[in-house]
mmCIF file of C-alpha atoms in Angstrom:
data_model
loop_
_atom_site.group_PDB
_atom_site.id
_atom_site.type_symbol
_atom_site.label_atom_id
_atom_site.label_comp_id
_atom_site.label_asym_id
_atom_site.label_seq_id
_atom_site.Cartn_x
_atom_site.Cartn_y
_atom_site.Cartn_z
ATOM 1 C CA MET A 1 18.389 -27.246 -10.487
ATOM 2 C CA THR A 2 17.016 -23.745 -10.855
ATOM 3 C CA GLY A 3 16.431 -21.834 -14.077
ATOM 4 C CA LEU A 4 19.551 -19.665 -13.740
ATOM 5 C CA VAL A 5 21.831 -22.653 -13.152
ATOM 6 C CA GLU A 6 20.253 -24.422 -16.125
ATOM 7 C CA GLY A 7 20.844 -21.284 -18.164
ATOM 8 C CA ILE A 8 24.535 -21.119 -17.235
ATOM 9 C CA SER A 9 24.827 -24.806 -18.149
ATOM 10 C CA ARG A 10 23.245 -24.106 -21.554
ATOM 11 C CA ALA A 11 25.721 -21.277 -22.085
ATOM 12 C CA LEU A 12 28.660 -23.560 -21.232
ATOM 13 C CA ALA A 13 27.388 -26.172 -23.692
ATOM 14 C CA TYR A 14 27.074 -23.469 -26.356
ATOM 15 C CA ILE A 15 30.673 -22.380 -25.748
ATOM 16 C CA GLU A 16 31.894 -25.959 -26.060
ATOM 17 C CA ASP A 17 29.911 -26.611 -29.242
ATOM 18 C CA ASN A 18 31.294 -23.439 -30.852
ATOM 19 C CA ILE A 19 34.763 -23.287 -29.313
ATOM 20 C CA THR A 20 36.535 -22.918 -32.693
ATOM 21 C CA ARG A 21 34.197 -20.168 -33.906
ATOM 22 C CA GLU A 22 34.090 -16.484 -33.034
ATOM 23 C CA LEU A 23 32.039 -16.316 -29.834
ATOM 24 C CA ASP A 24 29.860 -13.295 -29.105
ATOM 25 C CA PRO A 25 29.443 -12.769 -25.323
ATOM 26 C CA LYS A 26 25.956 -11.363 -25.880
ATOM 27 C CA GLU A 27 24.885 -14.559 -27.685
ATOM 28 C CA ILE A 28 26.427 -16.683 -24.921
ATOM 29 C CA ALA A 29 24.513 -14.717 -22.268
ATOM 30 C CA ALA A 30 21.300 -15.099 -24.285
ATOM 31 C CA LYS A 31 21.503 -18.874 -23.741
ATOM 32 C CA ALA A 32 21.075 -18.168 -20.017
ATOM 33 C CA PHE A 33 18.277 -15.632 -20.696
ATOM 34 C CA ILE A 34 20.106 -12.825 -18.863
ATOM 35 C CA SER A 35 22.030 -9.754 -19.978
ATOM 36 C CA GLU A 36 25.702 -9.892 -20.897
ATOM 37 C CA PHE A 37 26.619 -7.748 -17.871
ATOM 38 C CA HIS A 38 24.883 -10.007 -15.365
ATOM 39 C CA PHE A 39 26.074 -13.155 -17.142
ATOM 40 C CA ARG A 40 29.696 -12.048 -16.897
ATOM 41 C CA ARG A 41 29.245 -11.145 -13.238
ATOM 42 C CA ILE A 42 27.505 -14.391 -12.268
ATOM 43 C CA PHE A 43 29.881 -16.487 -14.389
ATOM 44 C CA HIS A 44 32.943 -15.058 -12.668
ATOM 45 C CA SER A 45 31.361 -15.415 -9.232
ATOM 46 C CA LEU A 46 30.301 -19.041 -9.765
ATOM 47 C CA CYS A 47 33.247 -20.273 -11.827
ATOM 48 C CA GLY A 48 36.206 -18.227 -10.615
ATOM 49 C CA TYR A 49 37.207 -17.181 -14.147
ATOM 50 C CA THR A 50 36.184 -14.324 -16.369
ATOM 51 C CA LEU A 51 34.330 -15.437 -19.492
ATOM 52 C CA GLY A 52 37.276 -14.515 -21.715
ATOM 53 C CA GLU A 53 39.755 -16.410 -19.526
ATOM 54 C CA TYR A 54 37.599 -19.521 -19.587
ATOM 55 C CA ILE A 55 37.252 -19.523 -23.384
ATOM 56 C CA ARG A 56 40.977 -18.841 -23.821
ATOM 57 C CA CYS A 57 41.983 -21.681 -21.469
ATOM 58 C CA ARG A 58 39.630 -24.148 -23.139
ATOM 59 C CA ARG A 59 41.001 -23.280 -26.574
ATOM 60 C CA LEU A 60 44.635 -23.563 -25.490
ATOM 61 C CA SER A 61 43.934 -26.870 -23.760
ATOM 62 C CA LEU A 62 42.318 -28.284 -26.910
ATOM 63 C CA ALA A 63 45.101 -26.851 -29.080
ATOM 64 C CA GLY A 64 47.657 -28.672 -26.956
ATOM 65 C CA GLN A 65 45.787 -31.959 -27.282
ATOM 66 C CA GLU A 66 45.617 -31.547 -31.045
ATOM 67 C CA LEU A 67 49.311 -30.719 -31.424
ATOM 68 C CA SER A 68 50.317 -33.650 -29.203
ATOM 69 C CA LEU A 69 48.926 -36.016 -31.841
ATOM 70 C CA GLY A 70 51.723 -34.798 -34.115
ATOM 71 C CA GLU A 71 49.640 -34.571 -37.286
ATOM 72 C CA SER A 72 48.627 -30.877 -37.362
ATOM 73 C CA LYS A 73 50.676 -27.852 -38.371
ATOM 74 C CA VAL A 74 51.140 -25.170 -35.722
ATOM 75 C CA ILE A 75 49.787 -22.448 -38.027
ATOM 76 C CA ASP A 76 46.635 -24.458 -38.747
ATOM 77 C CA VAL A 77 45.958 -25.038 -35.060
ATOM 78 C CA ALA A 78 46.608 -21.366 -34.292
ATOM 79 C CA VAL A 79 44.038 -20.224 -36.857
ATOM 80 C CA LYS A 80 41.539 -22.888 -35.789
ATOM 81 C CA TYR A 81 41.538 -21.627 -32.193
ATOM 82 C CA GLY A 82 41.238 -17.949 -33.041
ATOM 83 C CA TYR A 83 44.801 -16.603 -33.203
ATOM 84 C CA ASP A 84 45.707 -14.171 -35.986
ATOM 85 C CA SER A 85 49.426 -14.926 -36.025
ATOM 86 C CA PRO A 86 51.794 -17.764 -35.057
ATOM 87 C CA ASP A 87 53.635 -15.380 -32.705
ATOM 88 C CA SER A 88 50.557 -14.461 -30.642
ATOM 89 C CA PHE A 89 49.578 -18.133 -30.500
ATOM 90 C CA ALA A 90 53.084 -19.193 -29.451
ATOM 91 C CA LYS A 91 53.162 -16.637 -26.614
ATOM 92 C CA ALA A 92 49.749 -17.627 -25.284
ATOM 93 C CA PHE A 93 50.525 -21.340 -25.698
ATOM 94 C CA ALA A 94 53.849 -21.098 -23.874
ATOM 95 C CA LYS A 95 52.289 -19.125 -21.026
ATOM 96 C CA PHE A 96 49.551 -21.748 -20.600
ATOM 97 C CA HIS A 97 51.482 -24.992 -21.225
ATOM 98 C CA GLY A 98 55.032 -23.960 -20.316
ATOM 99 C CA ILE A 99 56.429 -25.148 -23.681
ATOM 100 C CA SER A 100 56.283 -23.951 -27.277
ATOM 101 C CA PRO A 101 53.672 -25.242 -29.749
ATOM 102 C CA SER A 102 56.374 -27.026 -31.769
ATOM 103 C CA ALA A 103 57.653 -28.735 -28.611
ATOM 104 C CA ALA A 104 54.137 -29.964 -27.892
ATOM 105 C CA LYS A 105 54.336 -32.083 -31.045
ATOM 106 C CA GLU A 106 57.151 -34.146 -29.527
ATOM 107 C CA LYS A 107 56.086 -37.428 -27.943
ATOM 108 C CA GLY A 108 55.973 -37.557 -24.158
ATOM 109 C CA ARG A 109 55.863 -33.787 -23.557
ATOM 110 C CA LYS A 110 53.678 -32.761 -20.616
ATOM 111 C CA LEU A 111 50.779 -30.428 -21.339
ATOM 112 C CA GLN A 112 48.234 -28.640 -19.187
ATOM 113 C CA THR A 113 44.618 -29.771 -19.321
ATOM 114 C CA PHE A 114 41.708 -27.432 -18.693
ATOM 115 C CA MET A 115 38.460 -29.381 -18.536
ATOM 116 C CA PRO A 116 35.068 -27.886 -19.478
ATOM 117 C CA LEU A 117 33.082 -26.586 -16.524
ATOM 118 C CA LYS A 118 29.889 -28.199 -15.309
ATOM 119 C CA ILE A 119 27.656 -26.212 -12.968
ATOM 120 C CA LYS A 120 26.193 -28.151 -10.057
ATOM 121 C CA LEU A 121 24.046 -26.577 -7.369
ATOM 122 C CA THR A 122 24.924 -28.024 -3.961
ATOM 123 C CA LEU A 123 23.398 -27.363 -0.573
ATOM 124 C CA GLU A 124 25.708 -26.992 2.413
ATOM 125 C CA GLY A 125 23.800 -26.245 5.589
ATOM 126 C CA GLY A 126 21.073 -23.638 5.854
ATOM 127 C CA THR A 127 22.140 -20.133 4.878
ATOM 128 C CA VAL A 128 19.493 -17.471 5.400
ATOM 129 C CA MET A 129 19.870 -14.204 3.521
ATOM 130 C CA GLU A 130 17.926 -11.244 4.818
ATOM 131 C CA TYR A 131 16.411 -9.006 2.139
ATOM 132 C CA LYS A 132 13.363 -6.884 1.384
ATOM 133 C CA ILE A 133 11.569 -5.992 -1.841
ATOM 134 C CA ILE A 134 11.223 -2.252 -2.351
ATOM 135 C CA GLU A 135 9.798 0.030 -5.037
ATOM 136 C CA LYS A 136 11.759 3.130 -6.028
ATOM 137 C CA PRO A 137 10.924 6.027 -8.359
ATOM 138 C CA ALA A 138 13.563 7.168 -10.833
ATOM 139 C CA PHE A 139 16.204 9.522 -9.447
ATOM 140 C CA THR A 140 19.364 11.127 -10.810
ATOM 141 C CA VAL A 141 22.801 10.896 -9.259
ATOM 142 C CA MET A 142 26.051 12.763 -9.865
ATOM 143 C CA GLY A 143 29.482 11.292 -9.391
ATOM 144 C CA ARG A 144 32.858 10.065 -10.581
ATOM 145 C CA LYS A 145 33.063 7.066 -12.920
ATOM 146 C CA LYS A 146 35.839 4.555 -13.478
ATOM 147 C CA SER A 147 36.047 1.133 -15.187
ATOM 148 C CA PHE A 148 37.062 -2.067 -13.388
ATOM 149 C CA SER A 149 37.565 -5.700 -14.361
ATOM 150 C CA PHE A 150 35.372 -8.334 -12.754
ATOM 151 C CA GLU A 151 38.504 -10.224 -11.742
ATOM 152 C CA THR A 152 40.139 -7.475 -9.642
ATOM 153 C CA SER A 153 37.180 -5.289 -8.646
ATOM 154 C CA TYR A 154 37.194 -6.378 -4.985
ATOM 155 C CA GLN A 155 40.767 -5.097 -4.672
ATOM 156 C CA GLU A 156 40.594 -2.026 -6.922
ATOM 157 C CA ILE A 157 37.238 -0.445 -6.035
ATOM 158 C CA PRO A 158 38.230 0.151 -2.353
ATOM 159 C CA LYS A 159 41.324 1.949 -3.719
ATOM 160 C CA PHE A 160 39.028 4.126 -5.849
ATOM 161 C CA TRP A 161 37.076 5.025 -2.701
ATOM 162 C CA GLN A 162 40.288 5.882 -0.851
ATOM 163 C CA GLU A 163 41.371 8.102 -3.737
ATOM 164 C CA HIS A 164 37.950 9.762 -3.751
ATOM 165 C CA MET A 165 37.970 10.440 -0.001
ATOM 166 C CA THR A 166 41.385 12.071 -0.343
ATOM 167 C CA LEU A 167 40.606 14.261 -3.360
ATOM 168 C CA ASN A 168 36.869 14.861 -3.612
ATOM 169 C CA SER A 169 35.168 14.216 -0.273
ATOM 170 C CA LYS A 170 33.947 17.833 -0.034
ATOM 171 C CA GLU A 171 32.298 17.815 -3.459
ATOM 172 C CA LEU A 172 30.984 14.250 -3.196
ATOM 173 C CA MET A 173 30.018 12.503 0.045
ATOM 174 C CA GLY A 174 29.611 9.051 -1.529
ATOM 175 C CA MET A 175 25.998 8.100 -0.785
ATOM 176 C CA TYR A 176 26.047 5.426 -3.512
ATOM 177 C CA GLY A 177 28.318 3.044 -5.339
ATOM 178 C CA ILE A 178 26.777 2.078 -8.685
ATOM 179 C CA CYS A 179 27.864 -0.797 -10.952
ATOM 180 C CA LEU A 180 26.974 -0.356 -14.628
ATOM 181 C CA GLY A 181 27.335 -2.906 -17.416
ATOM 182 C CA THR A 182 29.937 -2.308 -20.131
ATOM 183 C CA TYR A 183 28.930 -4.327 -23.166
ATOM 184 C CA GLY A 184 31.461 -6.469 -25.000
ATOM 185 C CA GLN A 185 34.170 -6.088 -22.371
ATOM 186 C CA GLU A 186 35.284 -7.996 -19.294
ATOM 187 C CA SER A 187 34.833 -4.855 -17.251
ATOM 188 C CA PHE A 188 32.125 -2.655 -15.824
ATOM 189 C CA ASP A 189 31.765 0.992 -14.877
ATOM 190 C CA TYR A 190 31.534 2.020 -11.235
ATOM 191 C CA ILE A 191 30.253 5.399 -10.048
ATOM 192 C CA ILE A 192 30.806 6.952 -6.629
ATOM 193 C CA ALA A 193 27.724 9.147 -6.442
ATOM 194 C CA ASP A 194 25.370 11.426 -4.527
ATOM 195 C CA ASN A 195 21.875 12.613 -5.336
ATOM 196 C CA TYR A 196 22.051 15.181 -8.128
ATOM 197 C CA ILE A 197 21.045 18.712 -7.138
ATOM 198 C CA PRO A 198 20.754 20.741 -10.378
ATOM 199 C CA GLN A 199 21.268 24.152 -8.767
ATOM 200 C CA LYS A 200 24.686 23.061 -7.493
ATOM 201 C CA GLY A 201 25.926 22.252 -10.998
ATOM 202 C CA ILE A 202 28.255 19.447 -12.117
ATOM 203 C CA PRO A 203 31.949 19.713 -11.128
ATOM 204 C CA GLU A 204 34.540 19.109 -13.833
ATOM 205 C CA GLY A 205 35.192 15.416 -14.397
ATOM 206 C CA PHE A 206 31.865 14.358 -12.864
ATOM 207 C CA ILE A 207 28.870 12.794 -14.634
ATOM 208 C CA THR A 208 25.143 12.342 -14.020
ATOM 209 C CA TRP A 209 23.165 9.126 -14.401
ATOM 210 C CA THR A 210 19.480 8.399 -13.869
ATOM 211 C CA VAL A 211 18.620 5.336 -11.786
ATOM 212 C CA PRO A 212 15.508 3.811 -13.382
ATOM 213 C CA ALA A 213 12.250 3.444 -11.471
ATOM 214 C CA GLY A 214 11.573 -0.146 -10.523
ATOM 215 C CA THR A 215 11.554 -3.011 -8.074
ATOM 216 C CA TYR A 216 14.670 -3.830 -6.071
ATOM 217 C CA ALA A 217 15.790 -6.641 -3.786
ATOM 218 C CA ALA A 218 17.573 -4.769 -0.968
ATOM 219 C CA PHE A 219 20.164 -6.714 1.054
ATOM 220 C CA PRO A 220 21.489 -5.290 4.363
ATOM 221 C CA CYS A 221 25.251 -5.228 4.927
ATOM 222 C CA LYS A 222 26.243 -4.879 8.558
ATOM 223 C CA GLY A 223 29.818 -4.408 9.695
ATOM 224 C CA LYS A 224 33.130 -2.970 8.581
ATOM 225 C CA LEU A 225 33.529 -1.890 4.966
ATOM 226 C CA PRO A 226 34.414 -3.108 2.417
ATOM 227 C CA GLU A 227 34.447 -6.638 3.863
ATOM 228 C CA ALA A 228 30.805 -6.710 4.991
ATOM 229 C CA LEU A 229 29.521 -5.450 1.663
ATOM 230 C CA GLN A 230 31.742 -7.757 -0.414
ATOM 231 C CA ASN A 231 30.693 -10.795 1.637
ATOM 232 C CA VAL A 232 27.008 -10.054 1.053
ATOM 233 C CA ASN A 233 27.626 -9.330 -2.618
ATOM 234 C CA THR A 234 29.331 -12.702 -3.097
ATOM 235 C CA LYS A 235 26.433 -14.503 -1.411
ATOM 236 C CA ILE A 236 23.899 -12.693 -3.612
ATOM 237 C CA TRP A 237 25.472 -14.004 -6.823
ATOM 238 C CA ASN A 238 26.630 -17.403 -5.504
ATOM 239 C CA GLU A 239 23.648 -18.361 -3.356
ATOM 240 C CA TRP A 240 20.583 -16.109 -3.508
ATOM 241 C CA MET A 241 20.300 -15.508 -7.241
ATOM 242 C CA PRO A 242 20.879 -19.132 -8.400
ATOM 243 C CA ASN A 243 18.278 -20.330 -5.859
ATOM 244 C CA CYS A 244 15.709 -17.561 -6.353
ATOM 245 C CA LYS A 245 12.508 -18.802 -8.018
ATOM 246 C CA ASP A 246 10.294 -15.741 -7.534
ATOM 247 C CA TYR A 247 12.416 -13.002 -9.116
ATOM 248 C CA ARG A 248 14.767 -12.558 -12.053
ATOM 249 C CA LEU A 249 17.299 -9.875 -12.848
ATOM 250 C CA ALA A 250 16.123 -6.639 -14.445
ATOM 251 C CA GLY A 251 18.548 -3.975 -15.646
ATOM 252 C CA ASP A 252 22.299 -3.947 -16.186
ATOM 253 C CA TYR A 253 23.214 -2.207 -12.951
ATOM 254 C CA ASP A 254 23.004 -2.451 -9.167
ATOM 255 C CA LEU A 255 23.519 -0.054 -6.288
ATOM 256 C CA GLU A 256 25.409 0.090 -3.030
ATOM 257 C CA VAL A 257 23.610 2.461 -0.646
ATOM 258 C CA TYR A 258 25.714 3.806 2.231
ATOM 259 C CA LEU A 259 23.643 4.788 5.275
ATOM 260 C CA ASP A 260 26.321 4.959 7.989
ATOM 261 C CA GLU A 261 29.837 3.685 8.689
ATOM 262 C CA GLU A 262 28.725 0.141 9.545
ATOM 263 C CA TYR A 263 25.436 -0.232 7.711
ATOM 264 C CA SER A 264 24.867 -0.254 3.961
ATOM 265 C CA GLU A 265 22.561 -1.998 1.501
ATOM 266 C CA ILE A 266 22.929 -3.574 -1.924
ATOM 267 C CA TRP A 267 19.985 -2.978 -4.259
ATOM 268 C CA ILE A 268 19.530 -5.448 -7.148
ATOM 269 C CA PRO A 269 16.905 -4.549 -9.796
ATOM 270 C CA VAL A 270 14.478 -7.468 -10.143
ATOM 271 C CA GLU A 271 11.122 -8.384 -11.627
ATOM 272 C CA MET A 272 8.616 -11.101 -10.819
ATOM 273 C CA VAL A 273 9.056 -14.376 -12.702
#
């Protein structure tokens, strides 16, 4: 088991040990020795849930088990698992279990169970991922920024590109797509960008951002967009990163570099272990 997988497992154990306390995503990510942004991204890719969804489902599952014993008051269980009011708890509980919290106290009522995750690294055949390590100086880009959730980004970001091509293709060609961490939220910022040319100015509604100098693992994406790029991106976080022993993540961002209609690259900032 590699260091990253061990780290995710430590984070899951920390969540379970502190499930009734207020959980800080940054502290959870620290157990895996990676940033909150990358932890959220890897967690969703490996587990299929956002971090917030996972914690919420575990708490509601445990709350249901506790109420089914018939000895606890609904209000006490609601407070124990982080709900400020009986109404908010009842709504979340009913959505998860299909019955009200008071009904869960009745003998024989069926409840949903959501078991704690355990990360296991399995090998299925031999997948080879092509990549190269490159060094890049700092450079500044200009573009349009919008926030997306980890859960729906594969569906919503292509729509953002379509909107951009319709409204702003003359002002912005779209040389890059840049993912930026948004701390404390289950979302990240995404910028459609070009190289910044100061003498051309900054159009209204656009921003600039400086890409730090550093080392990058560059992965080629060949084929029709966005499918080719999304397939490679999934493999990076599901396969390459958990198995990589020579490099670790560096920086709360990554870049999509568009070179032509059927060839692009994903640049992940890394550093030697």
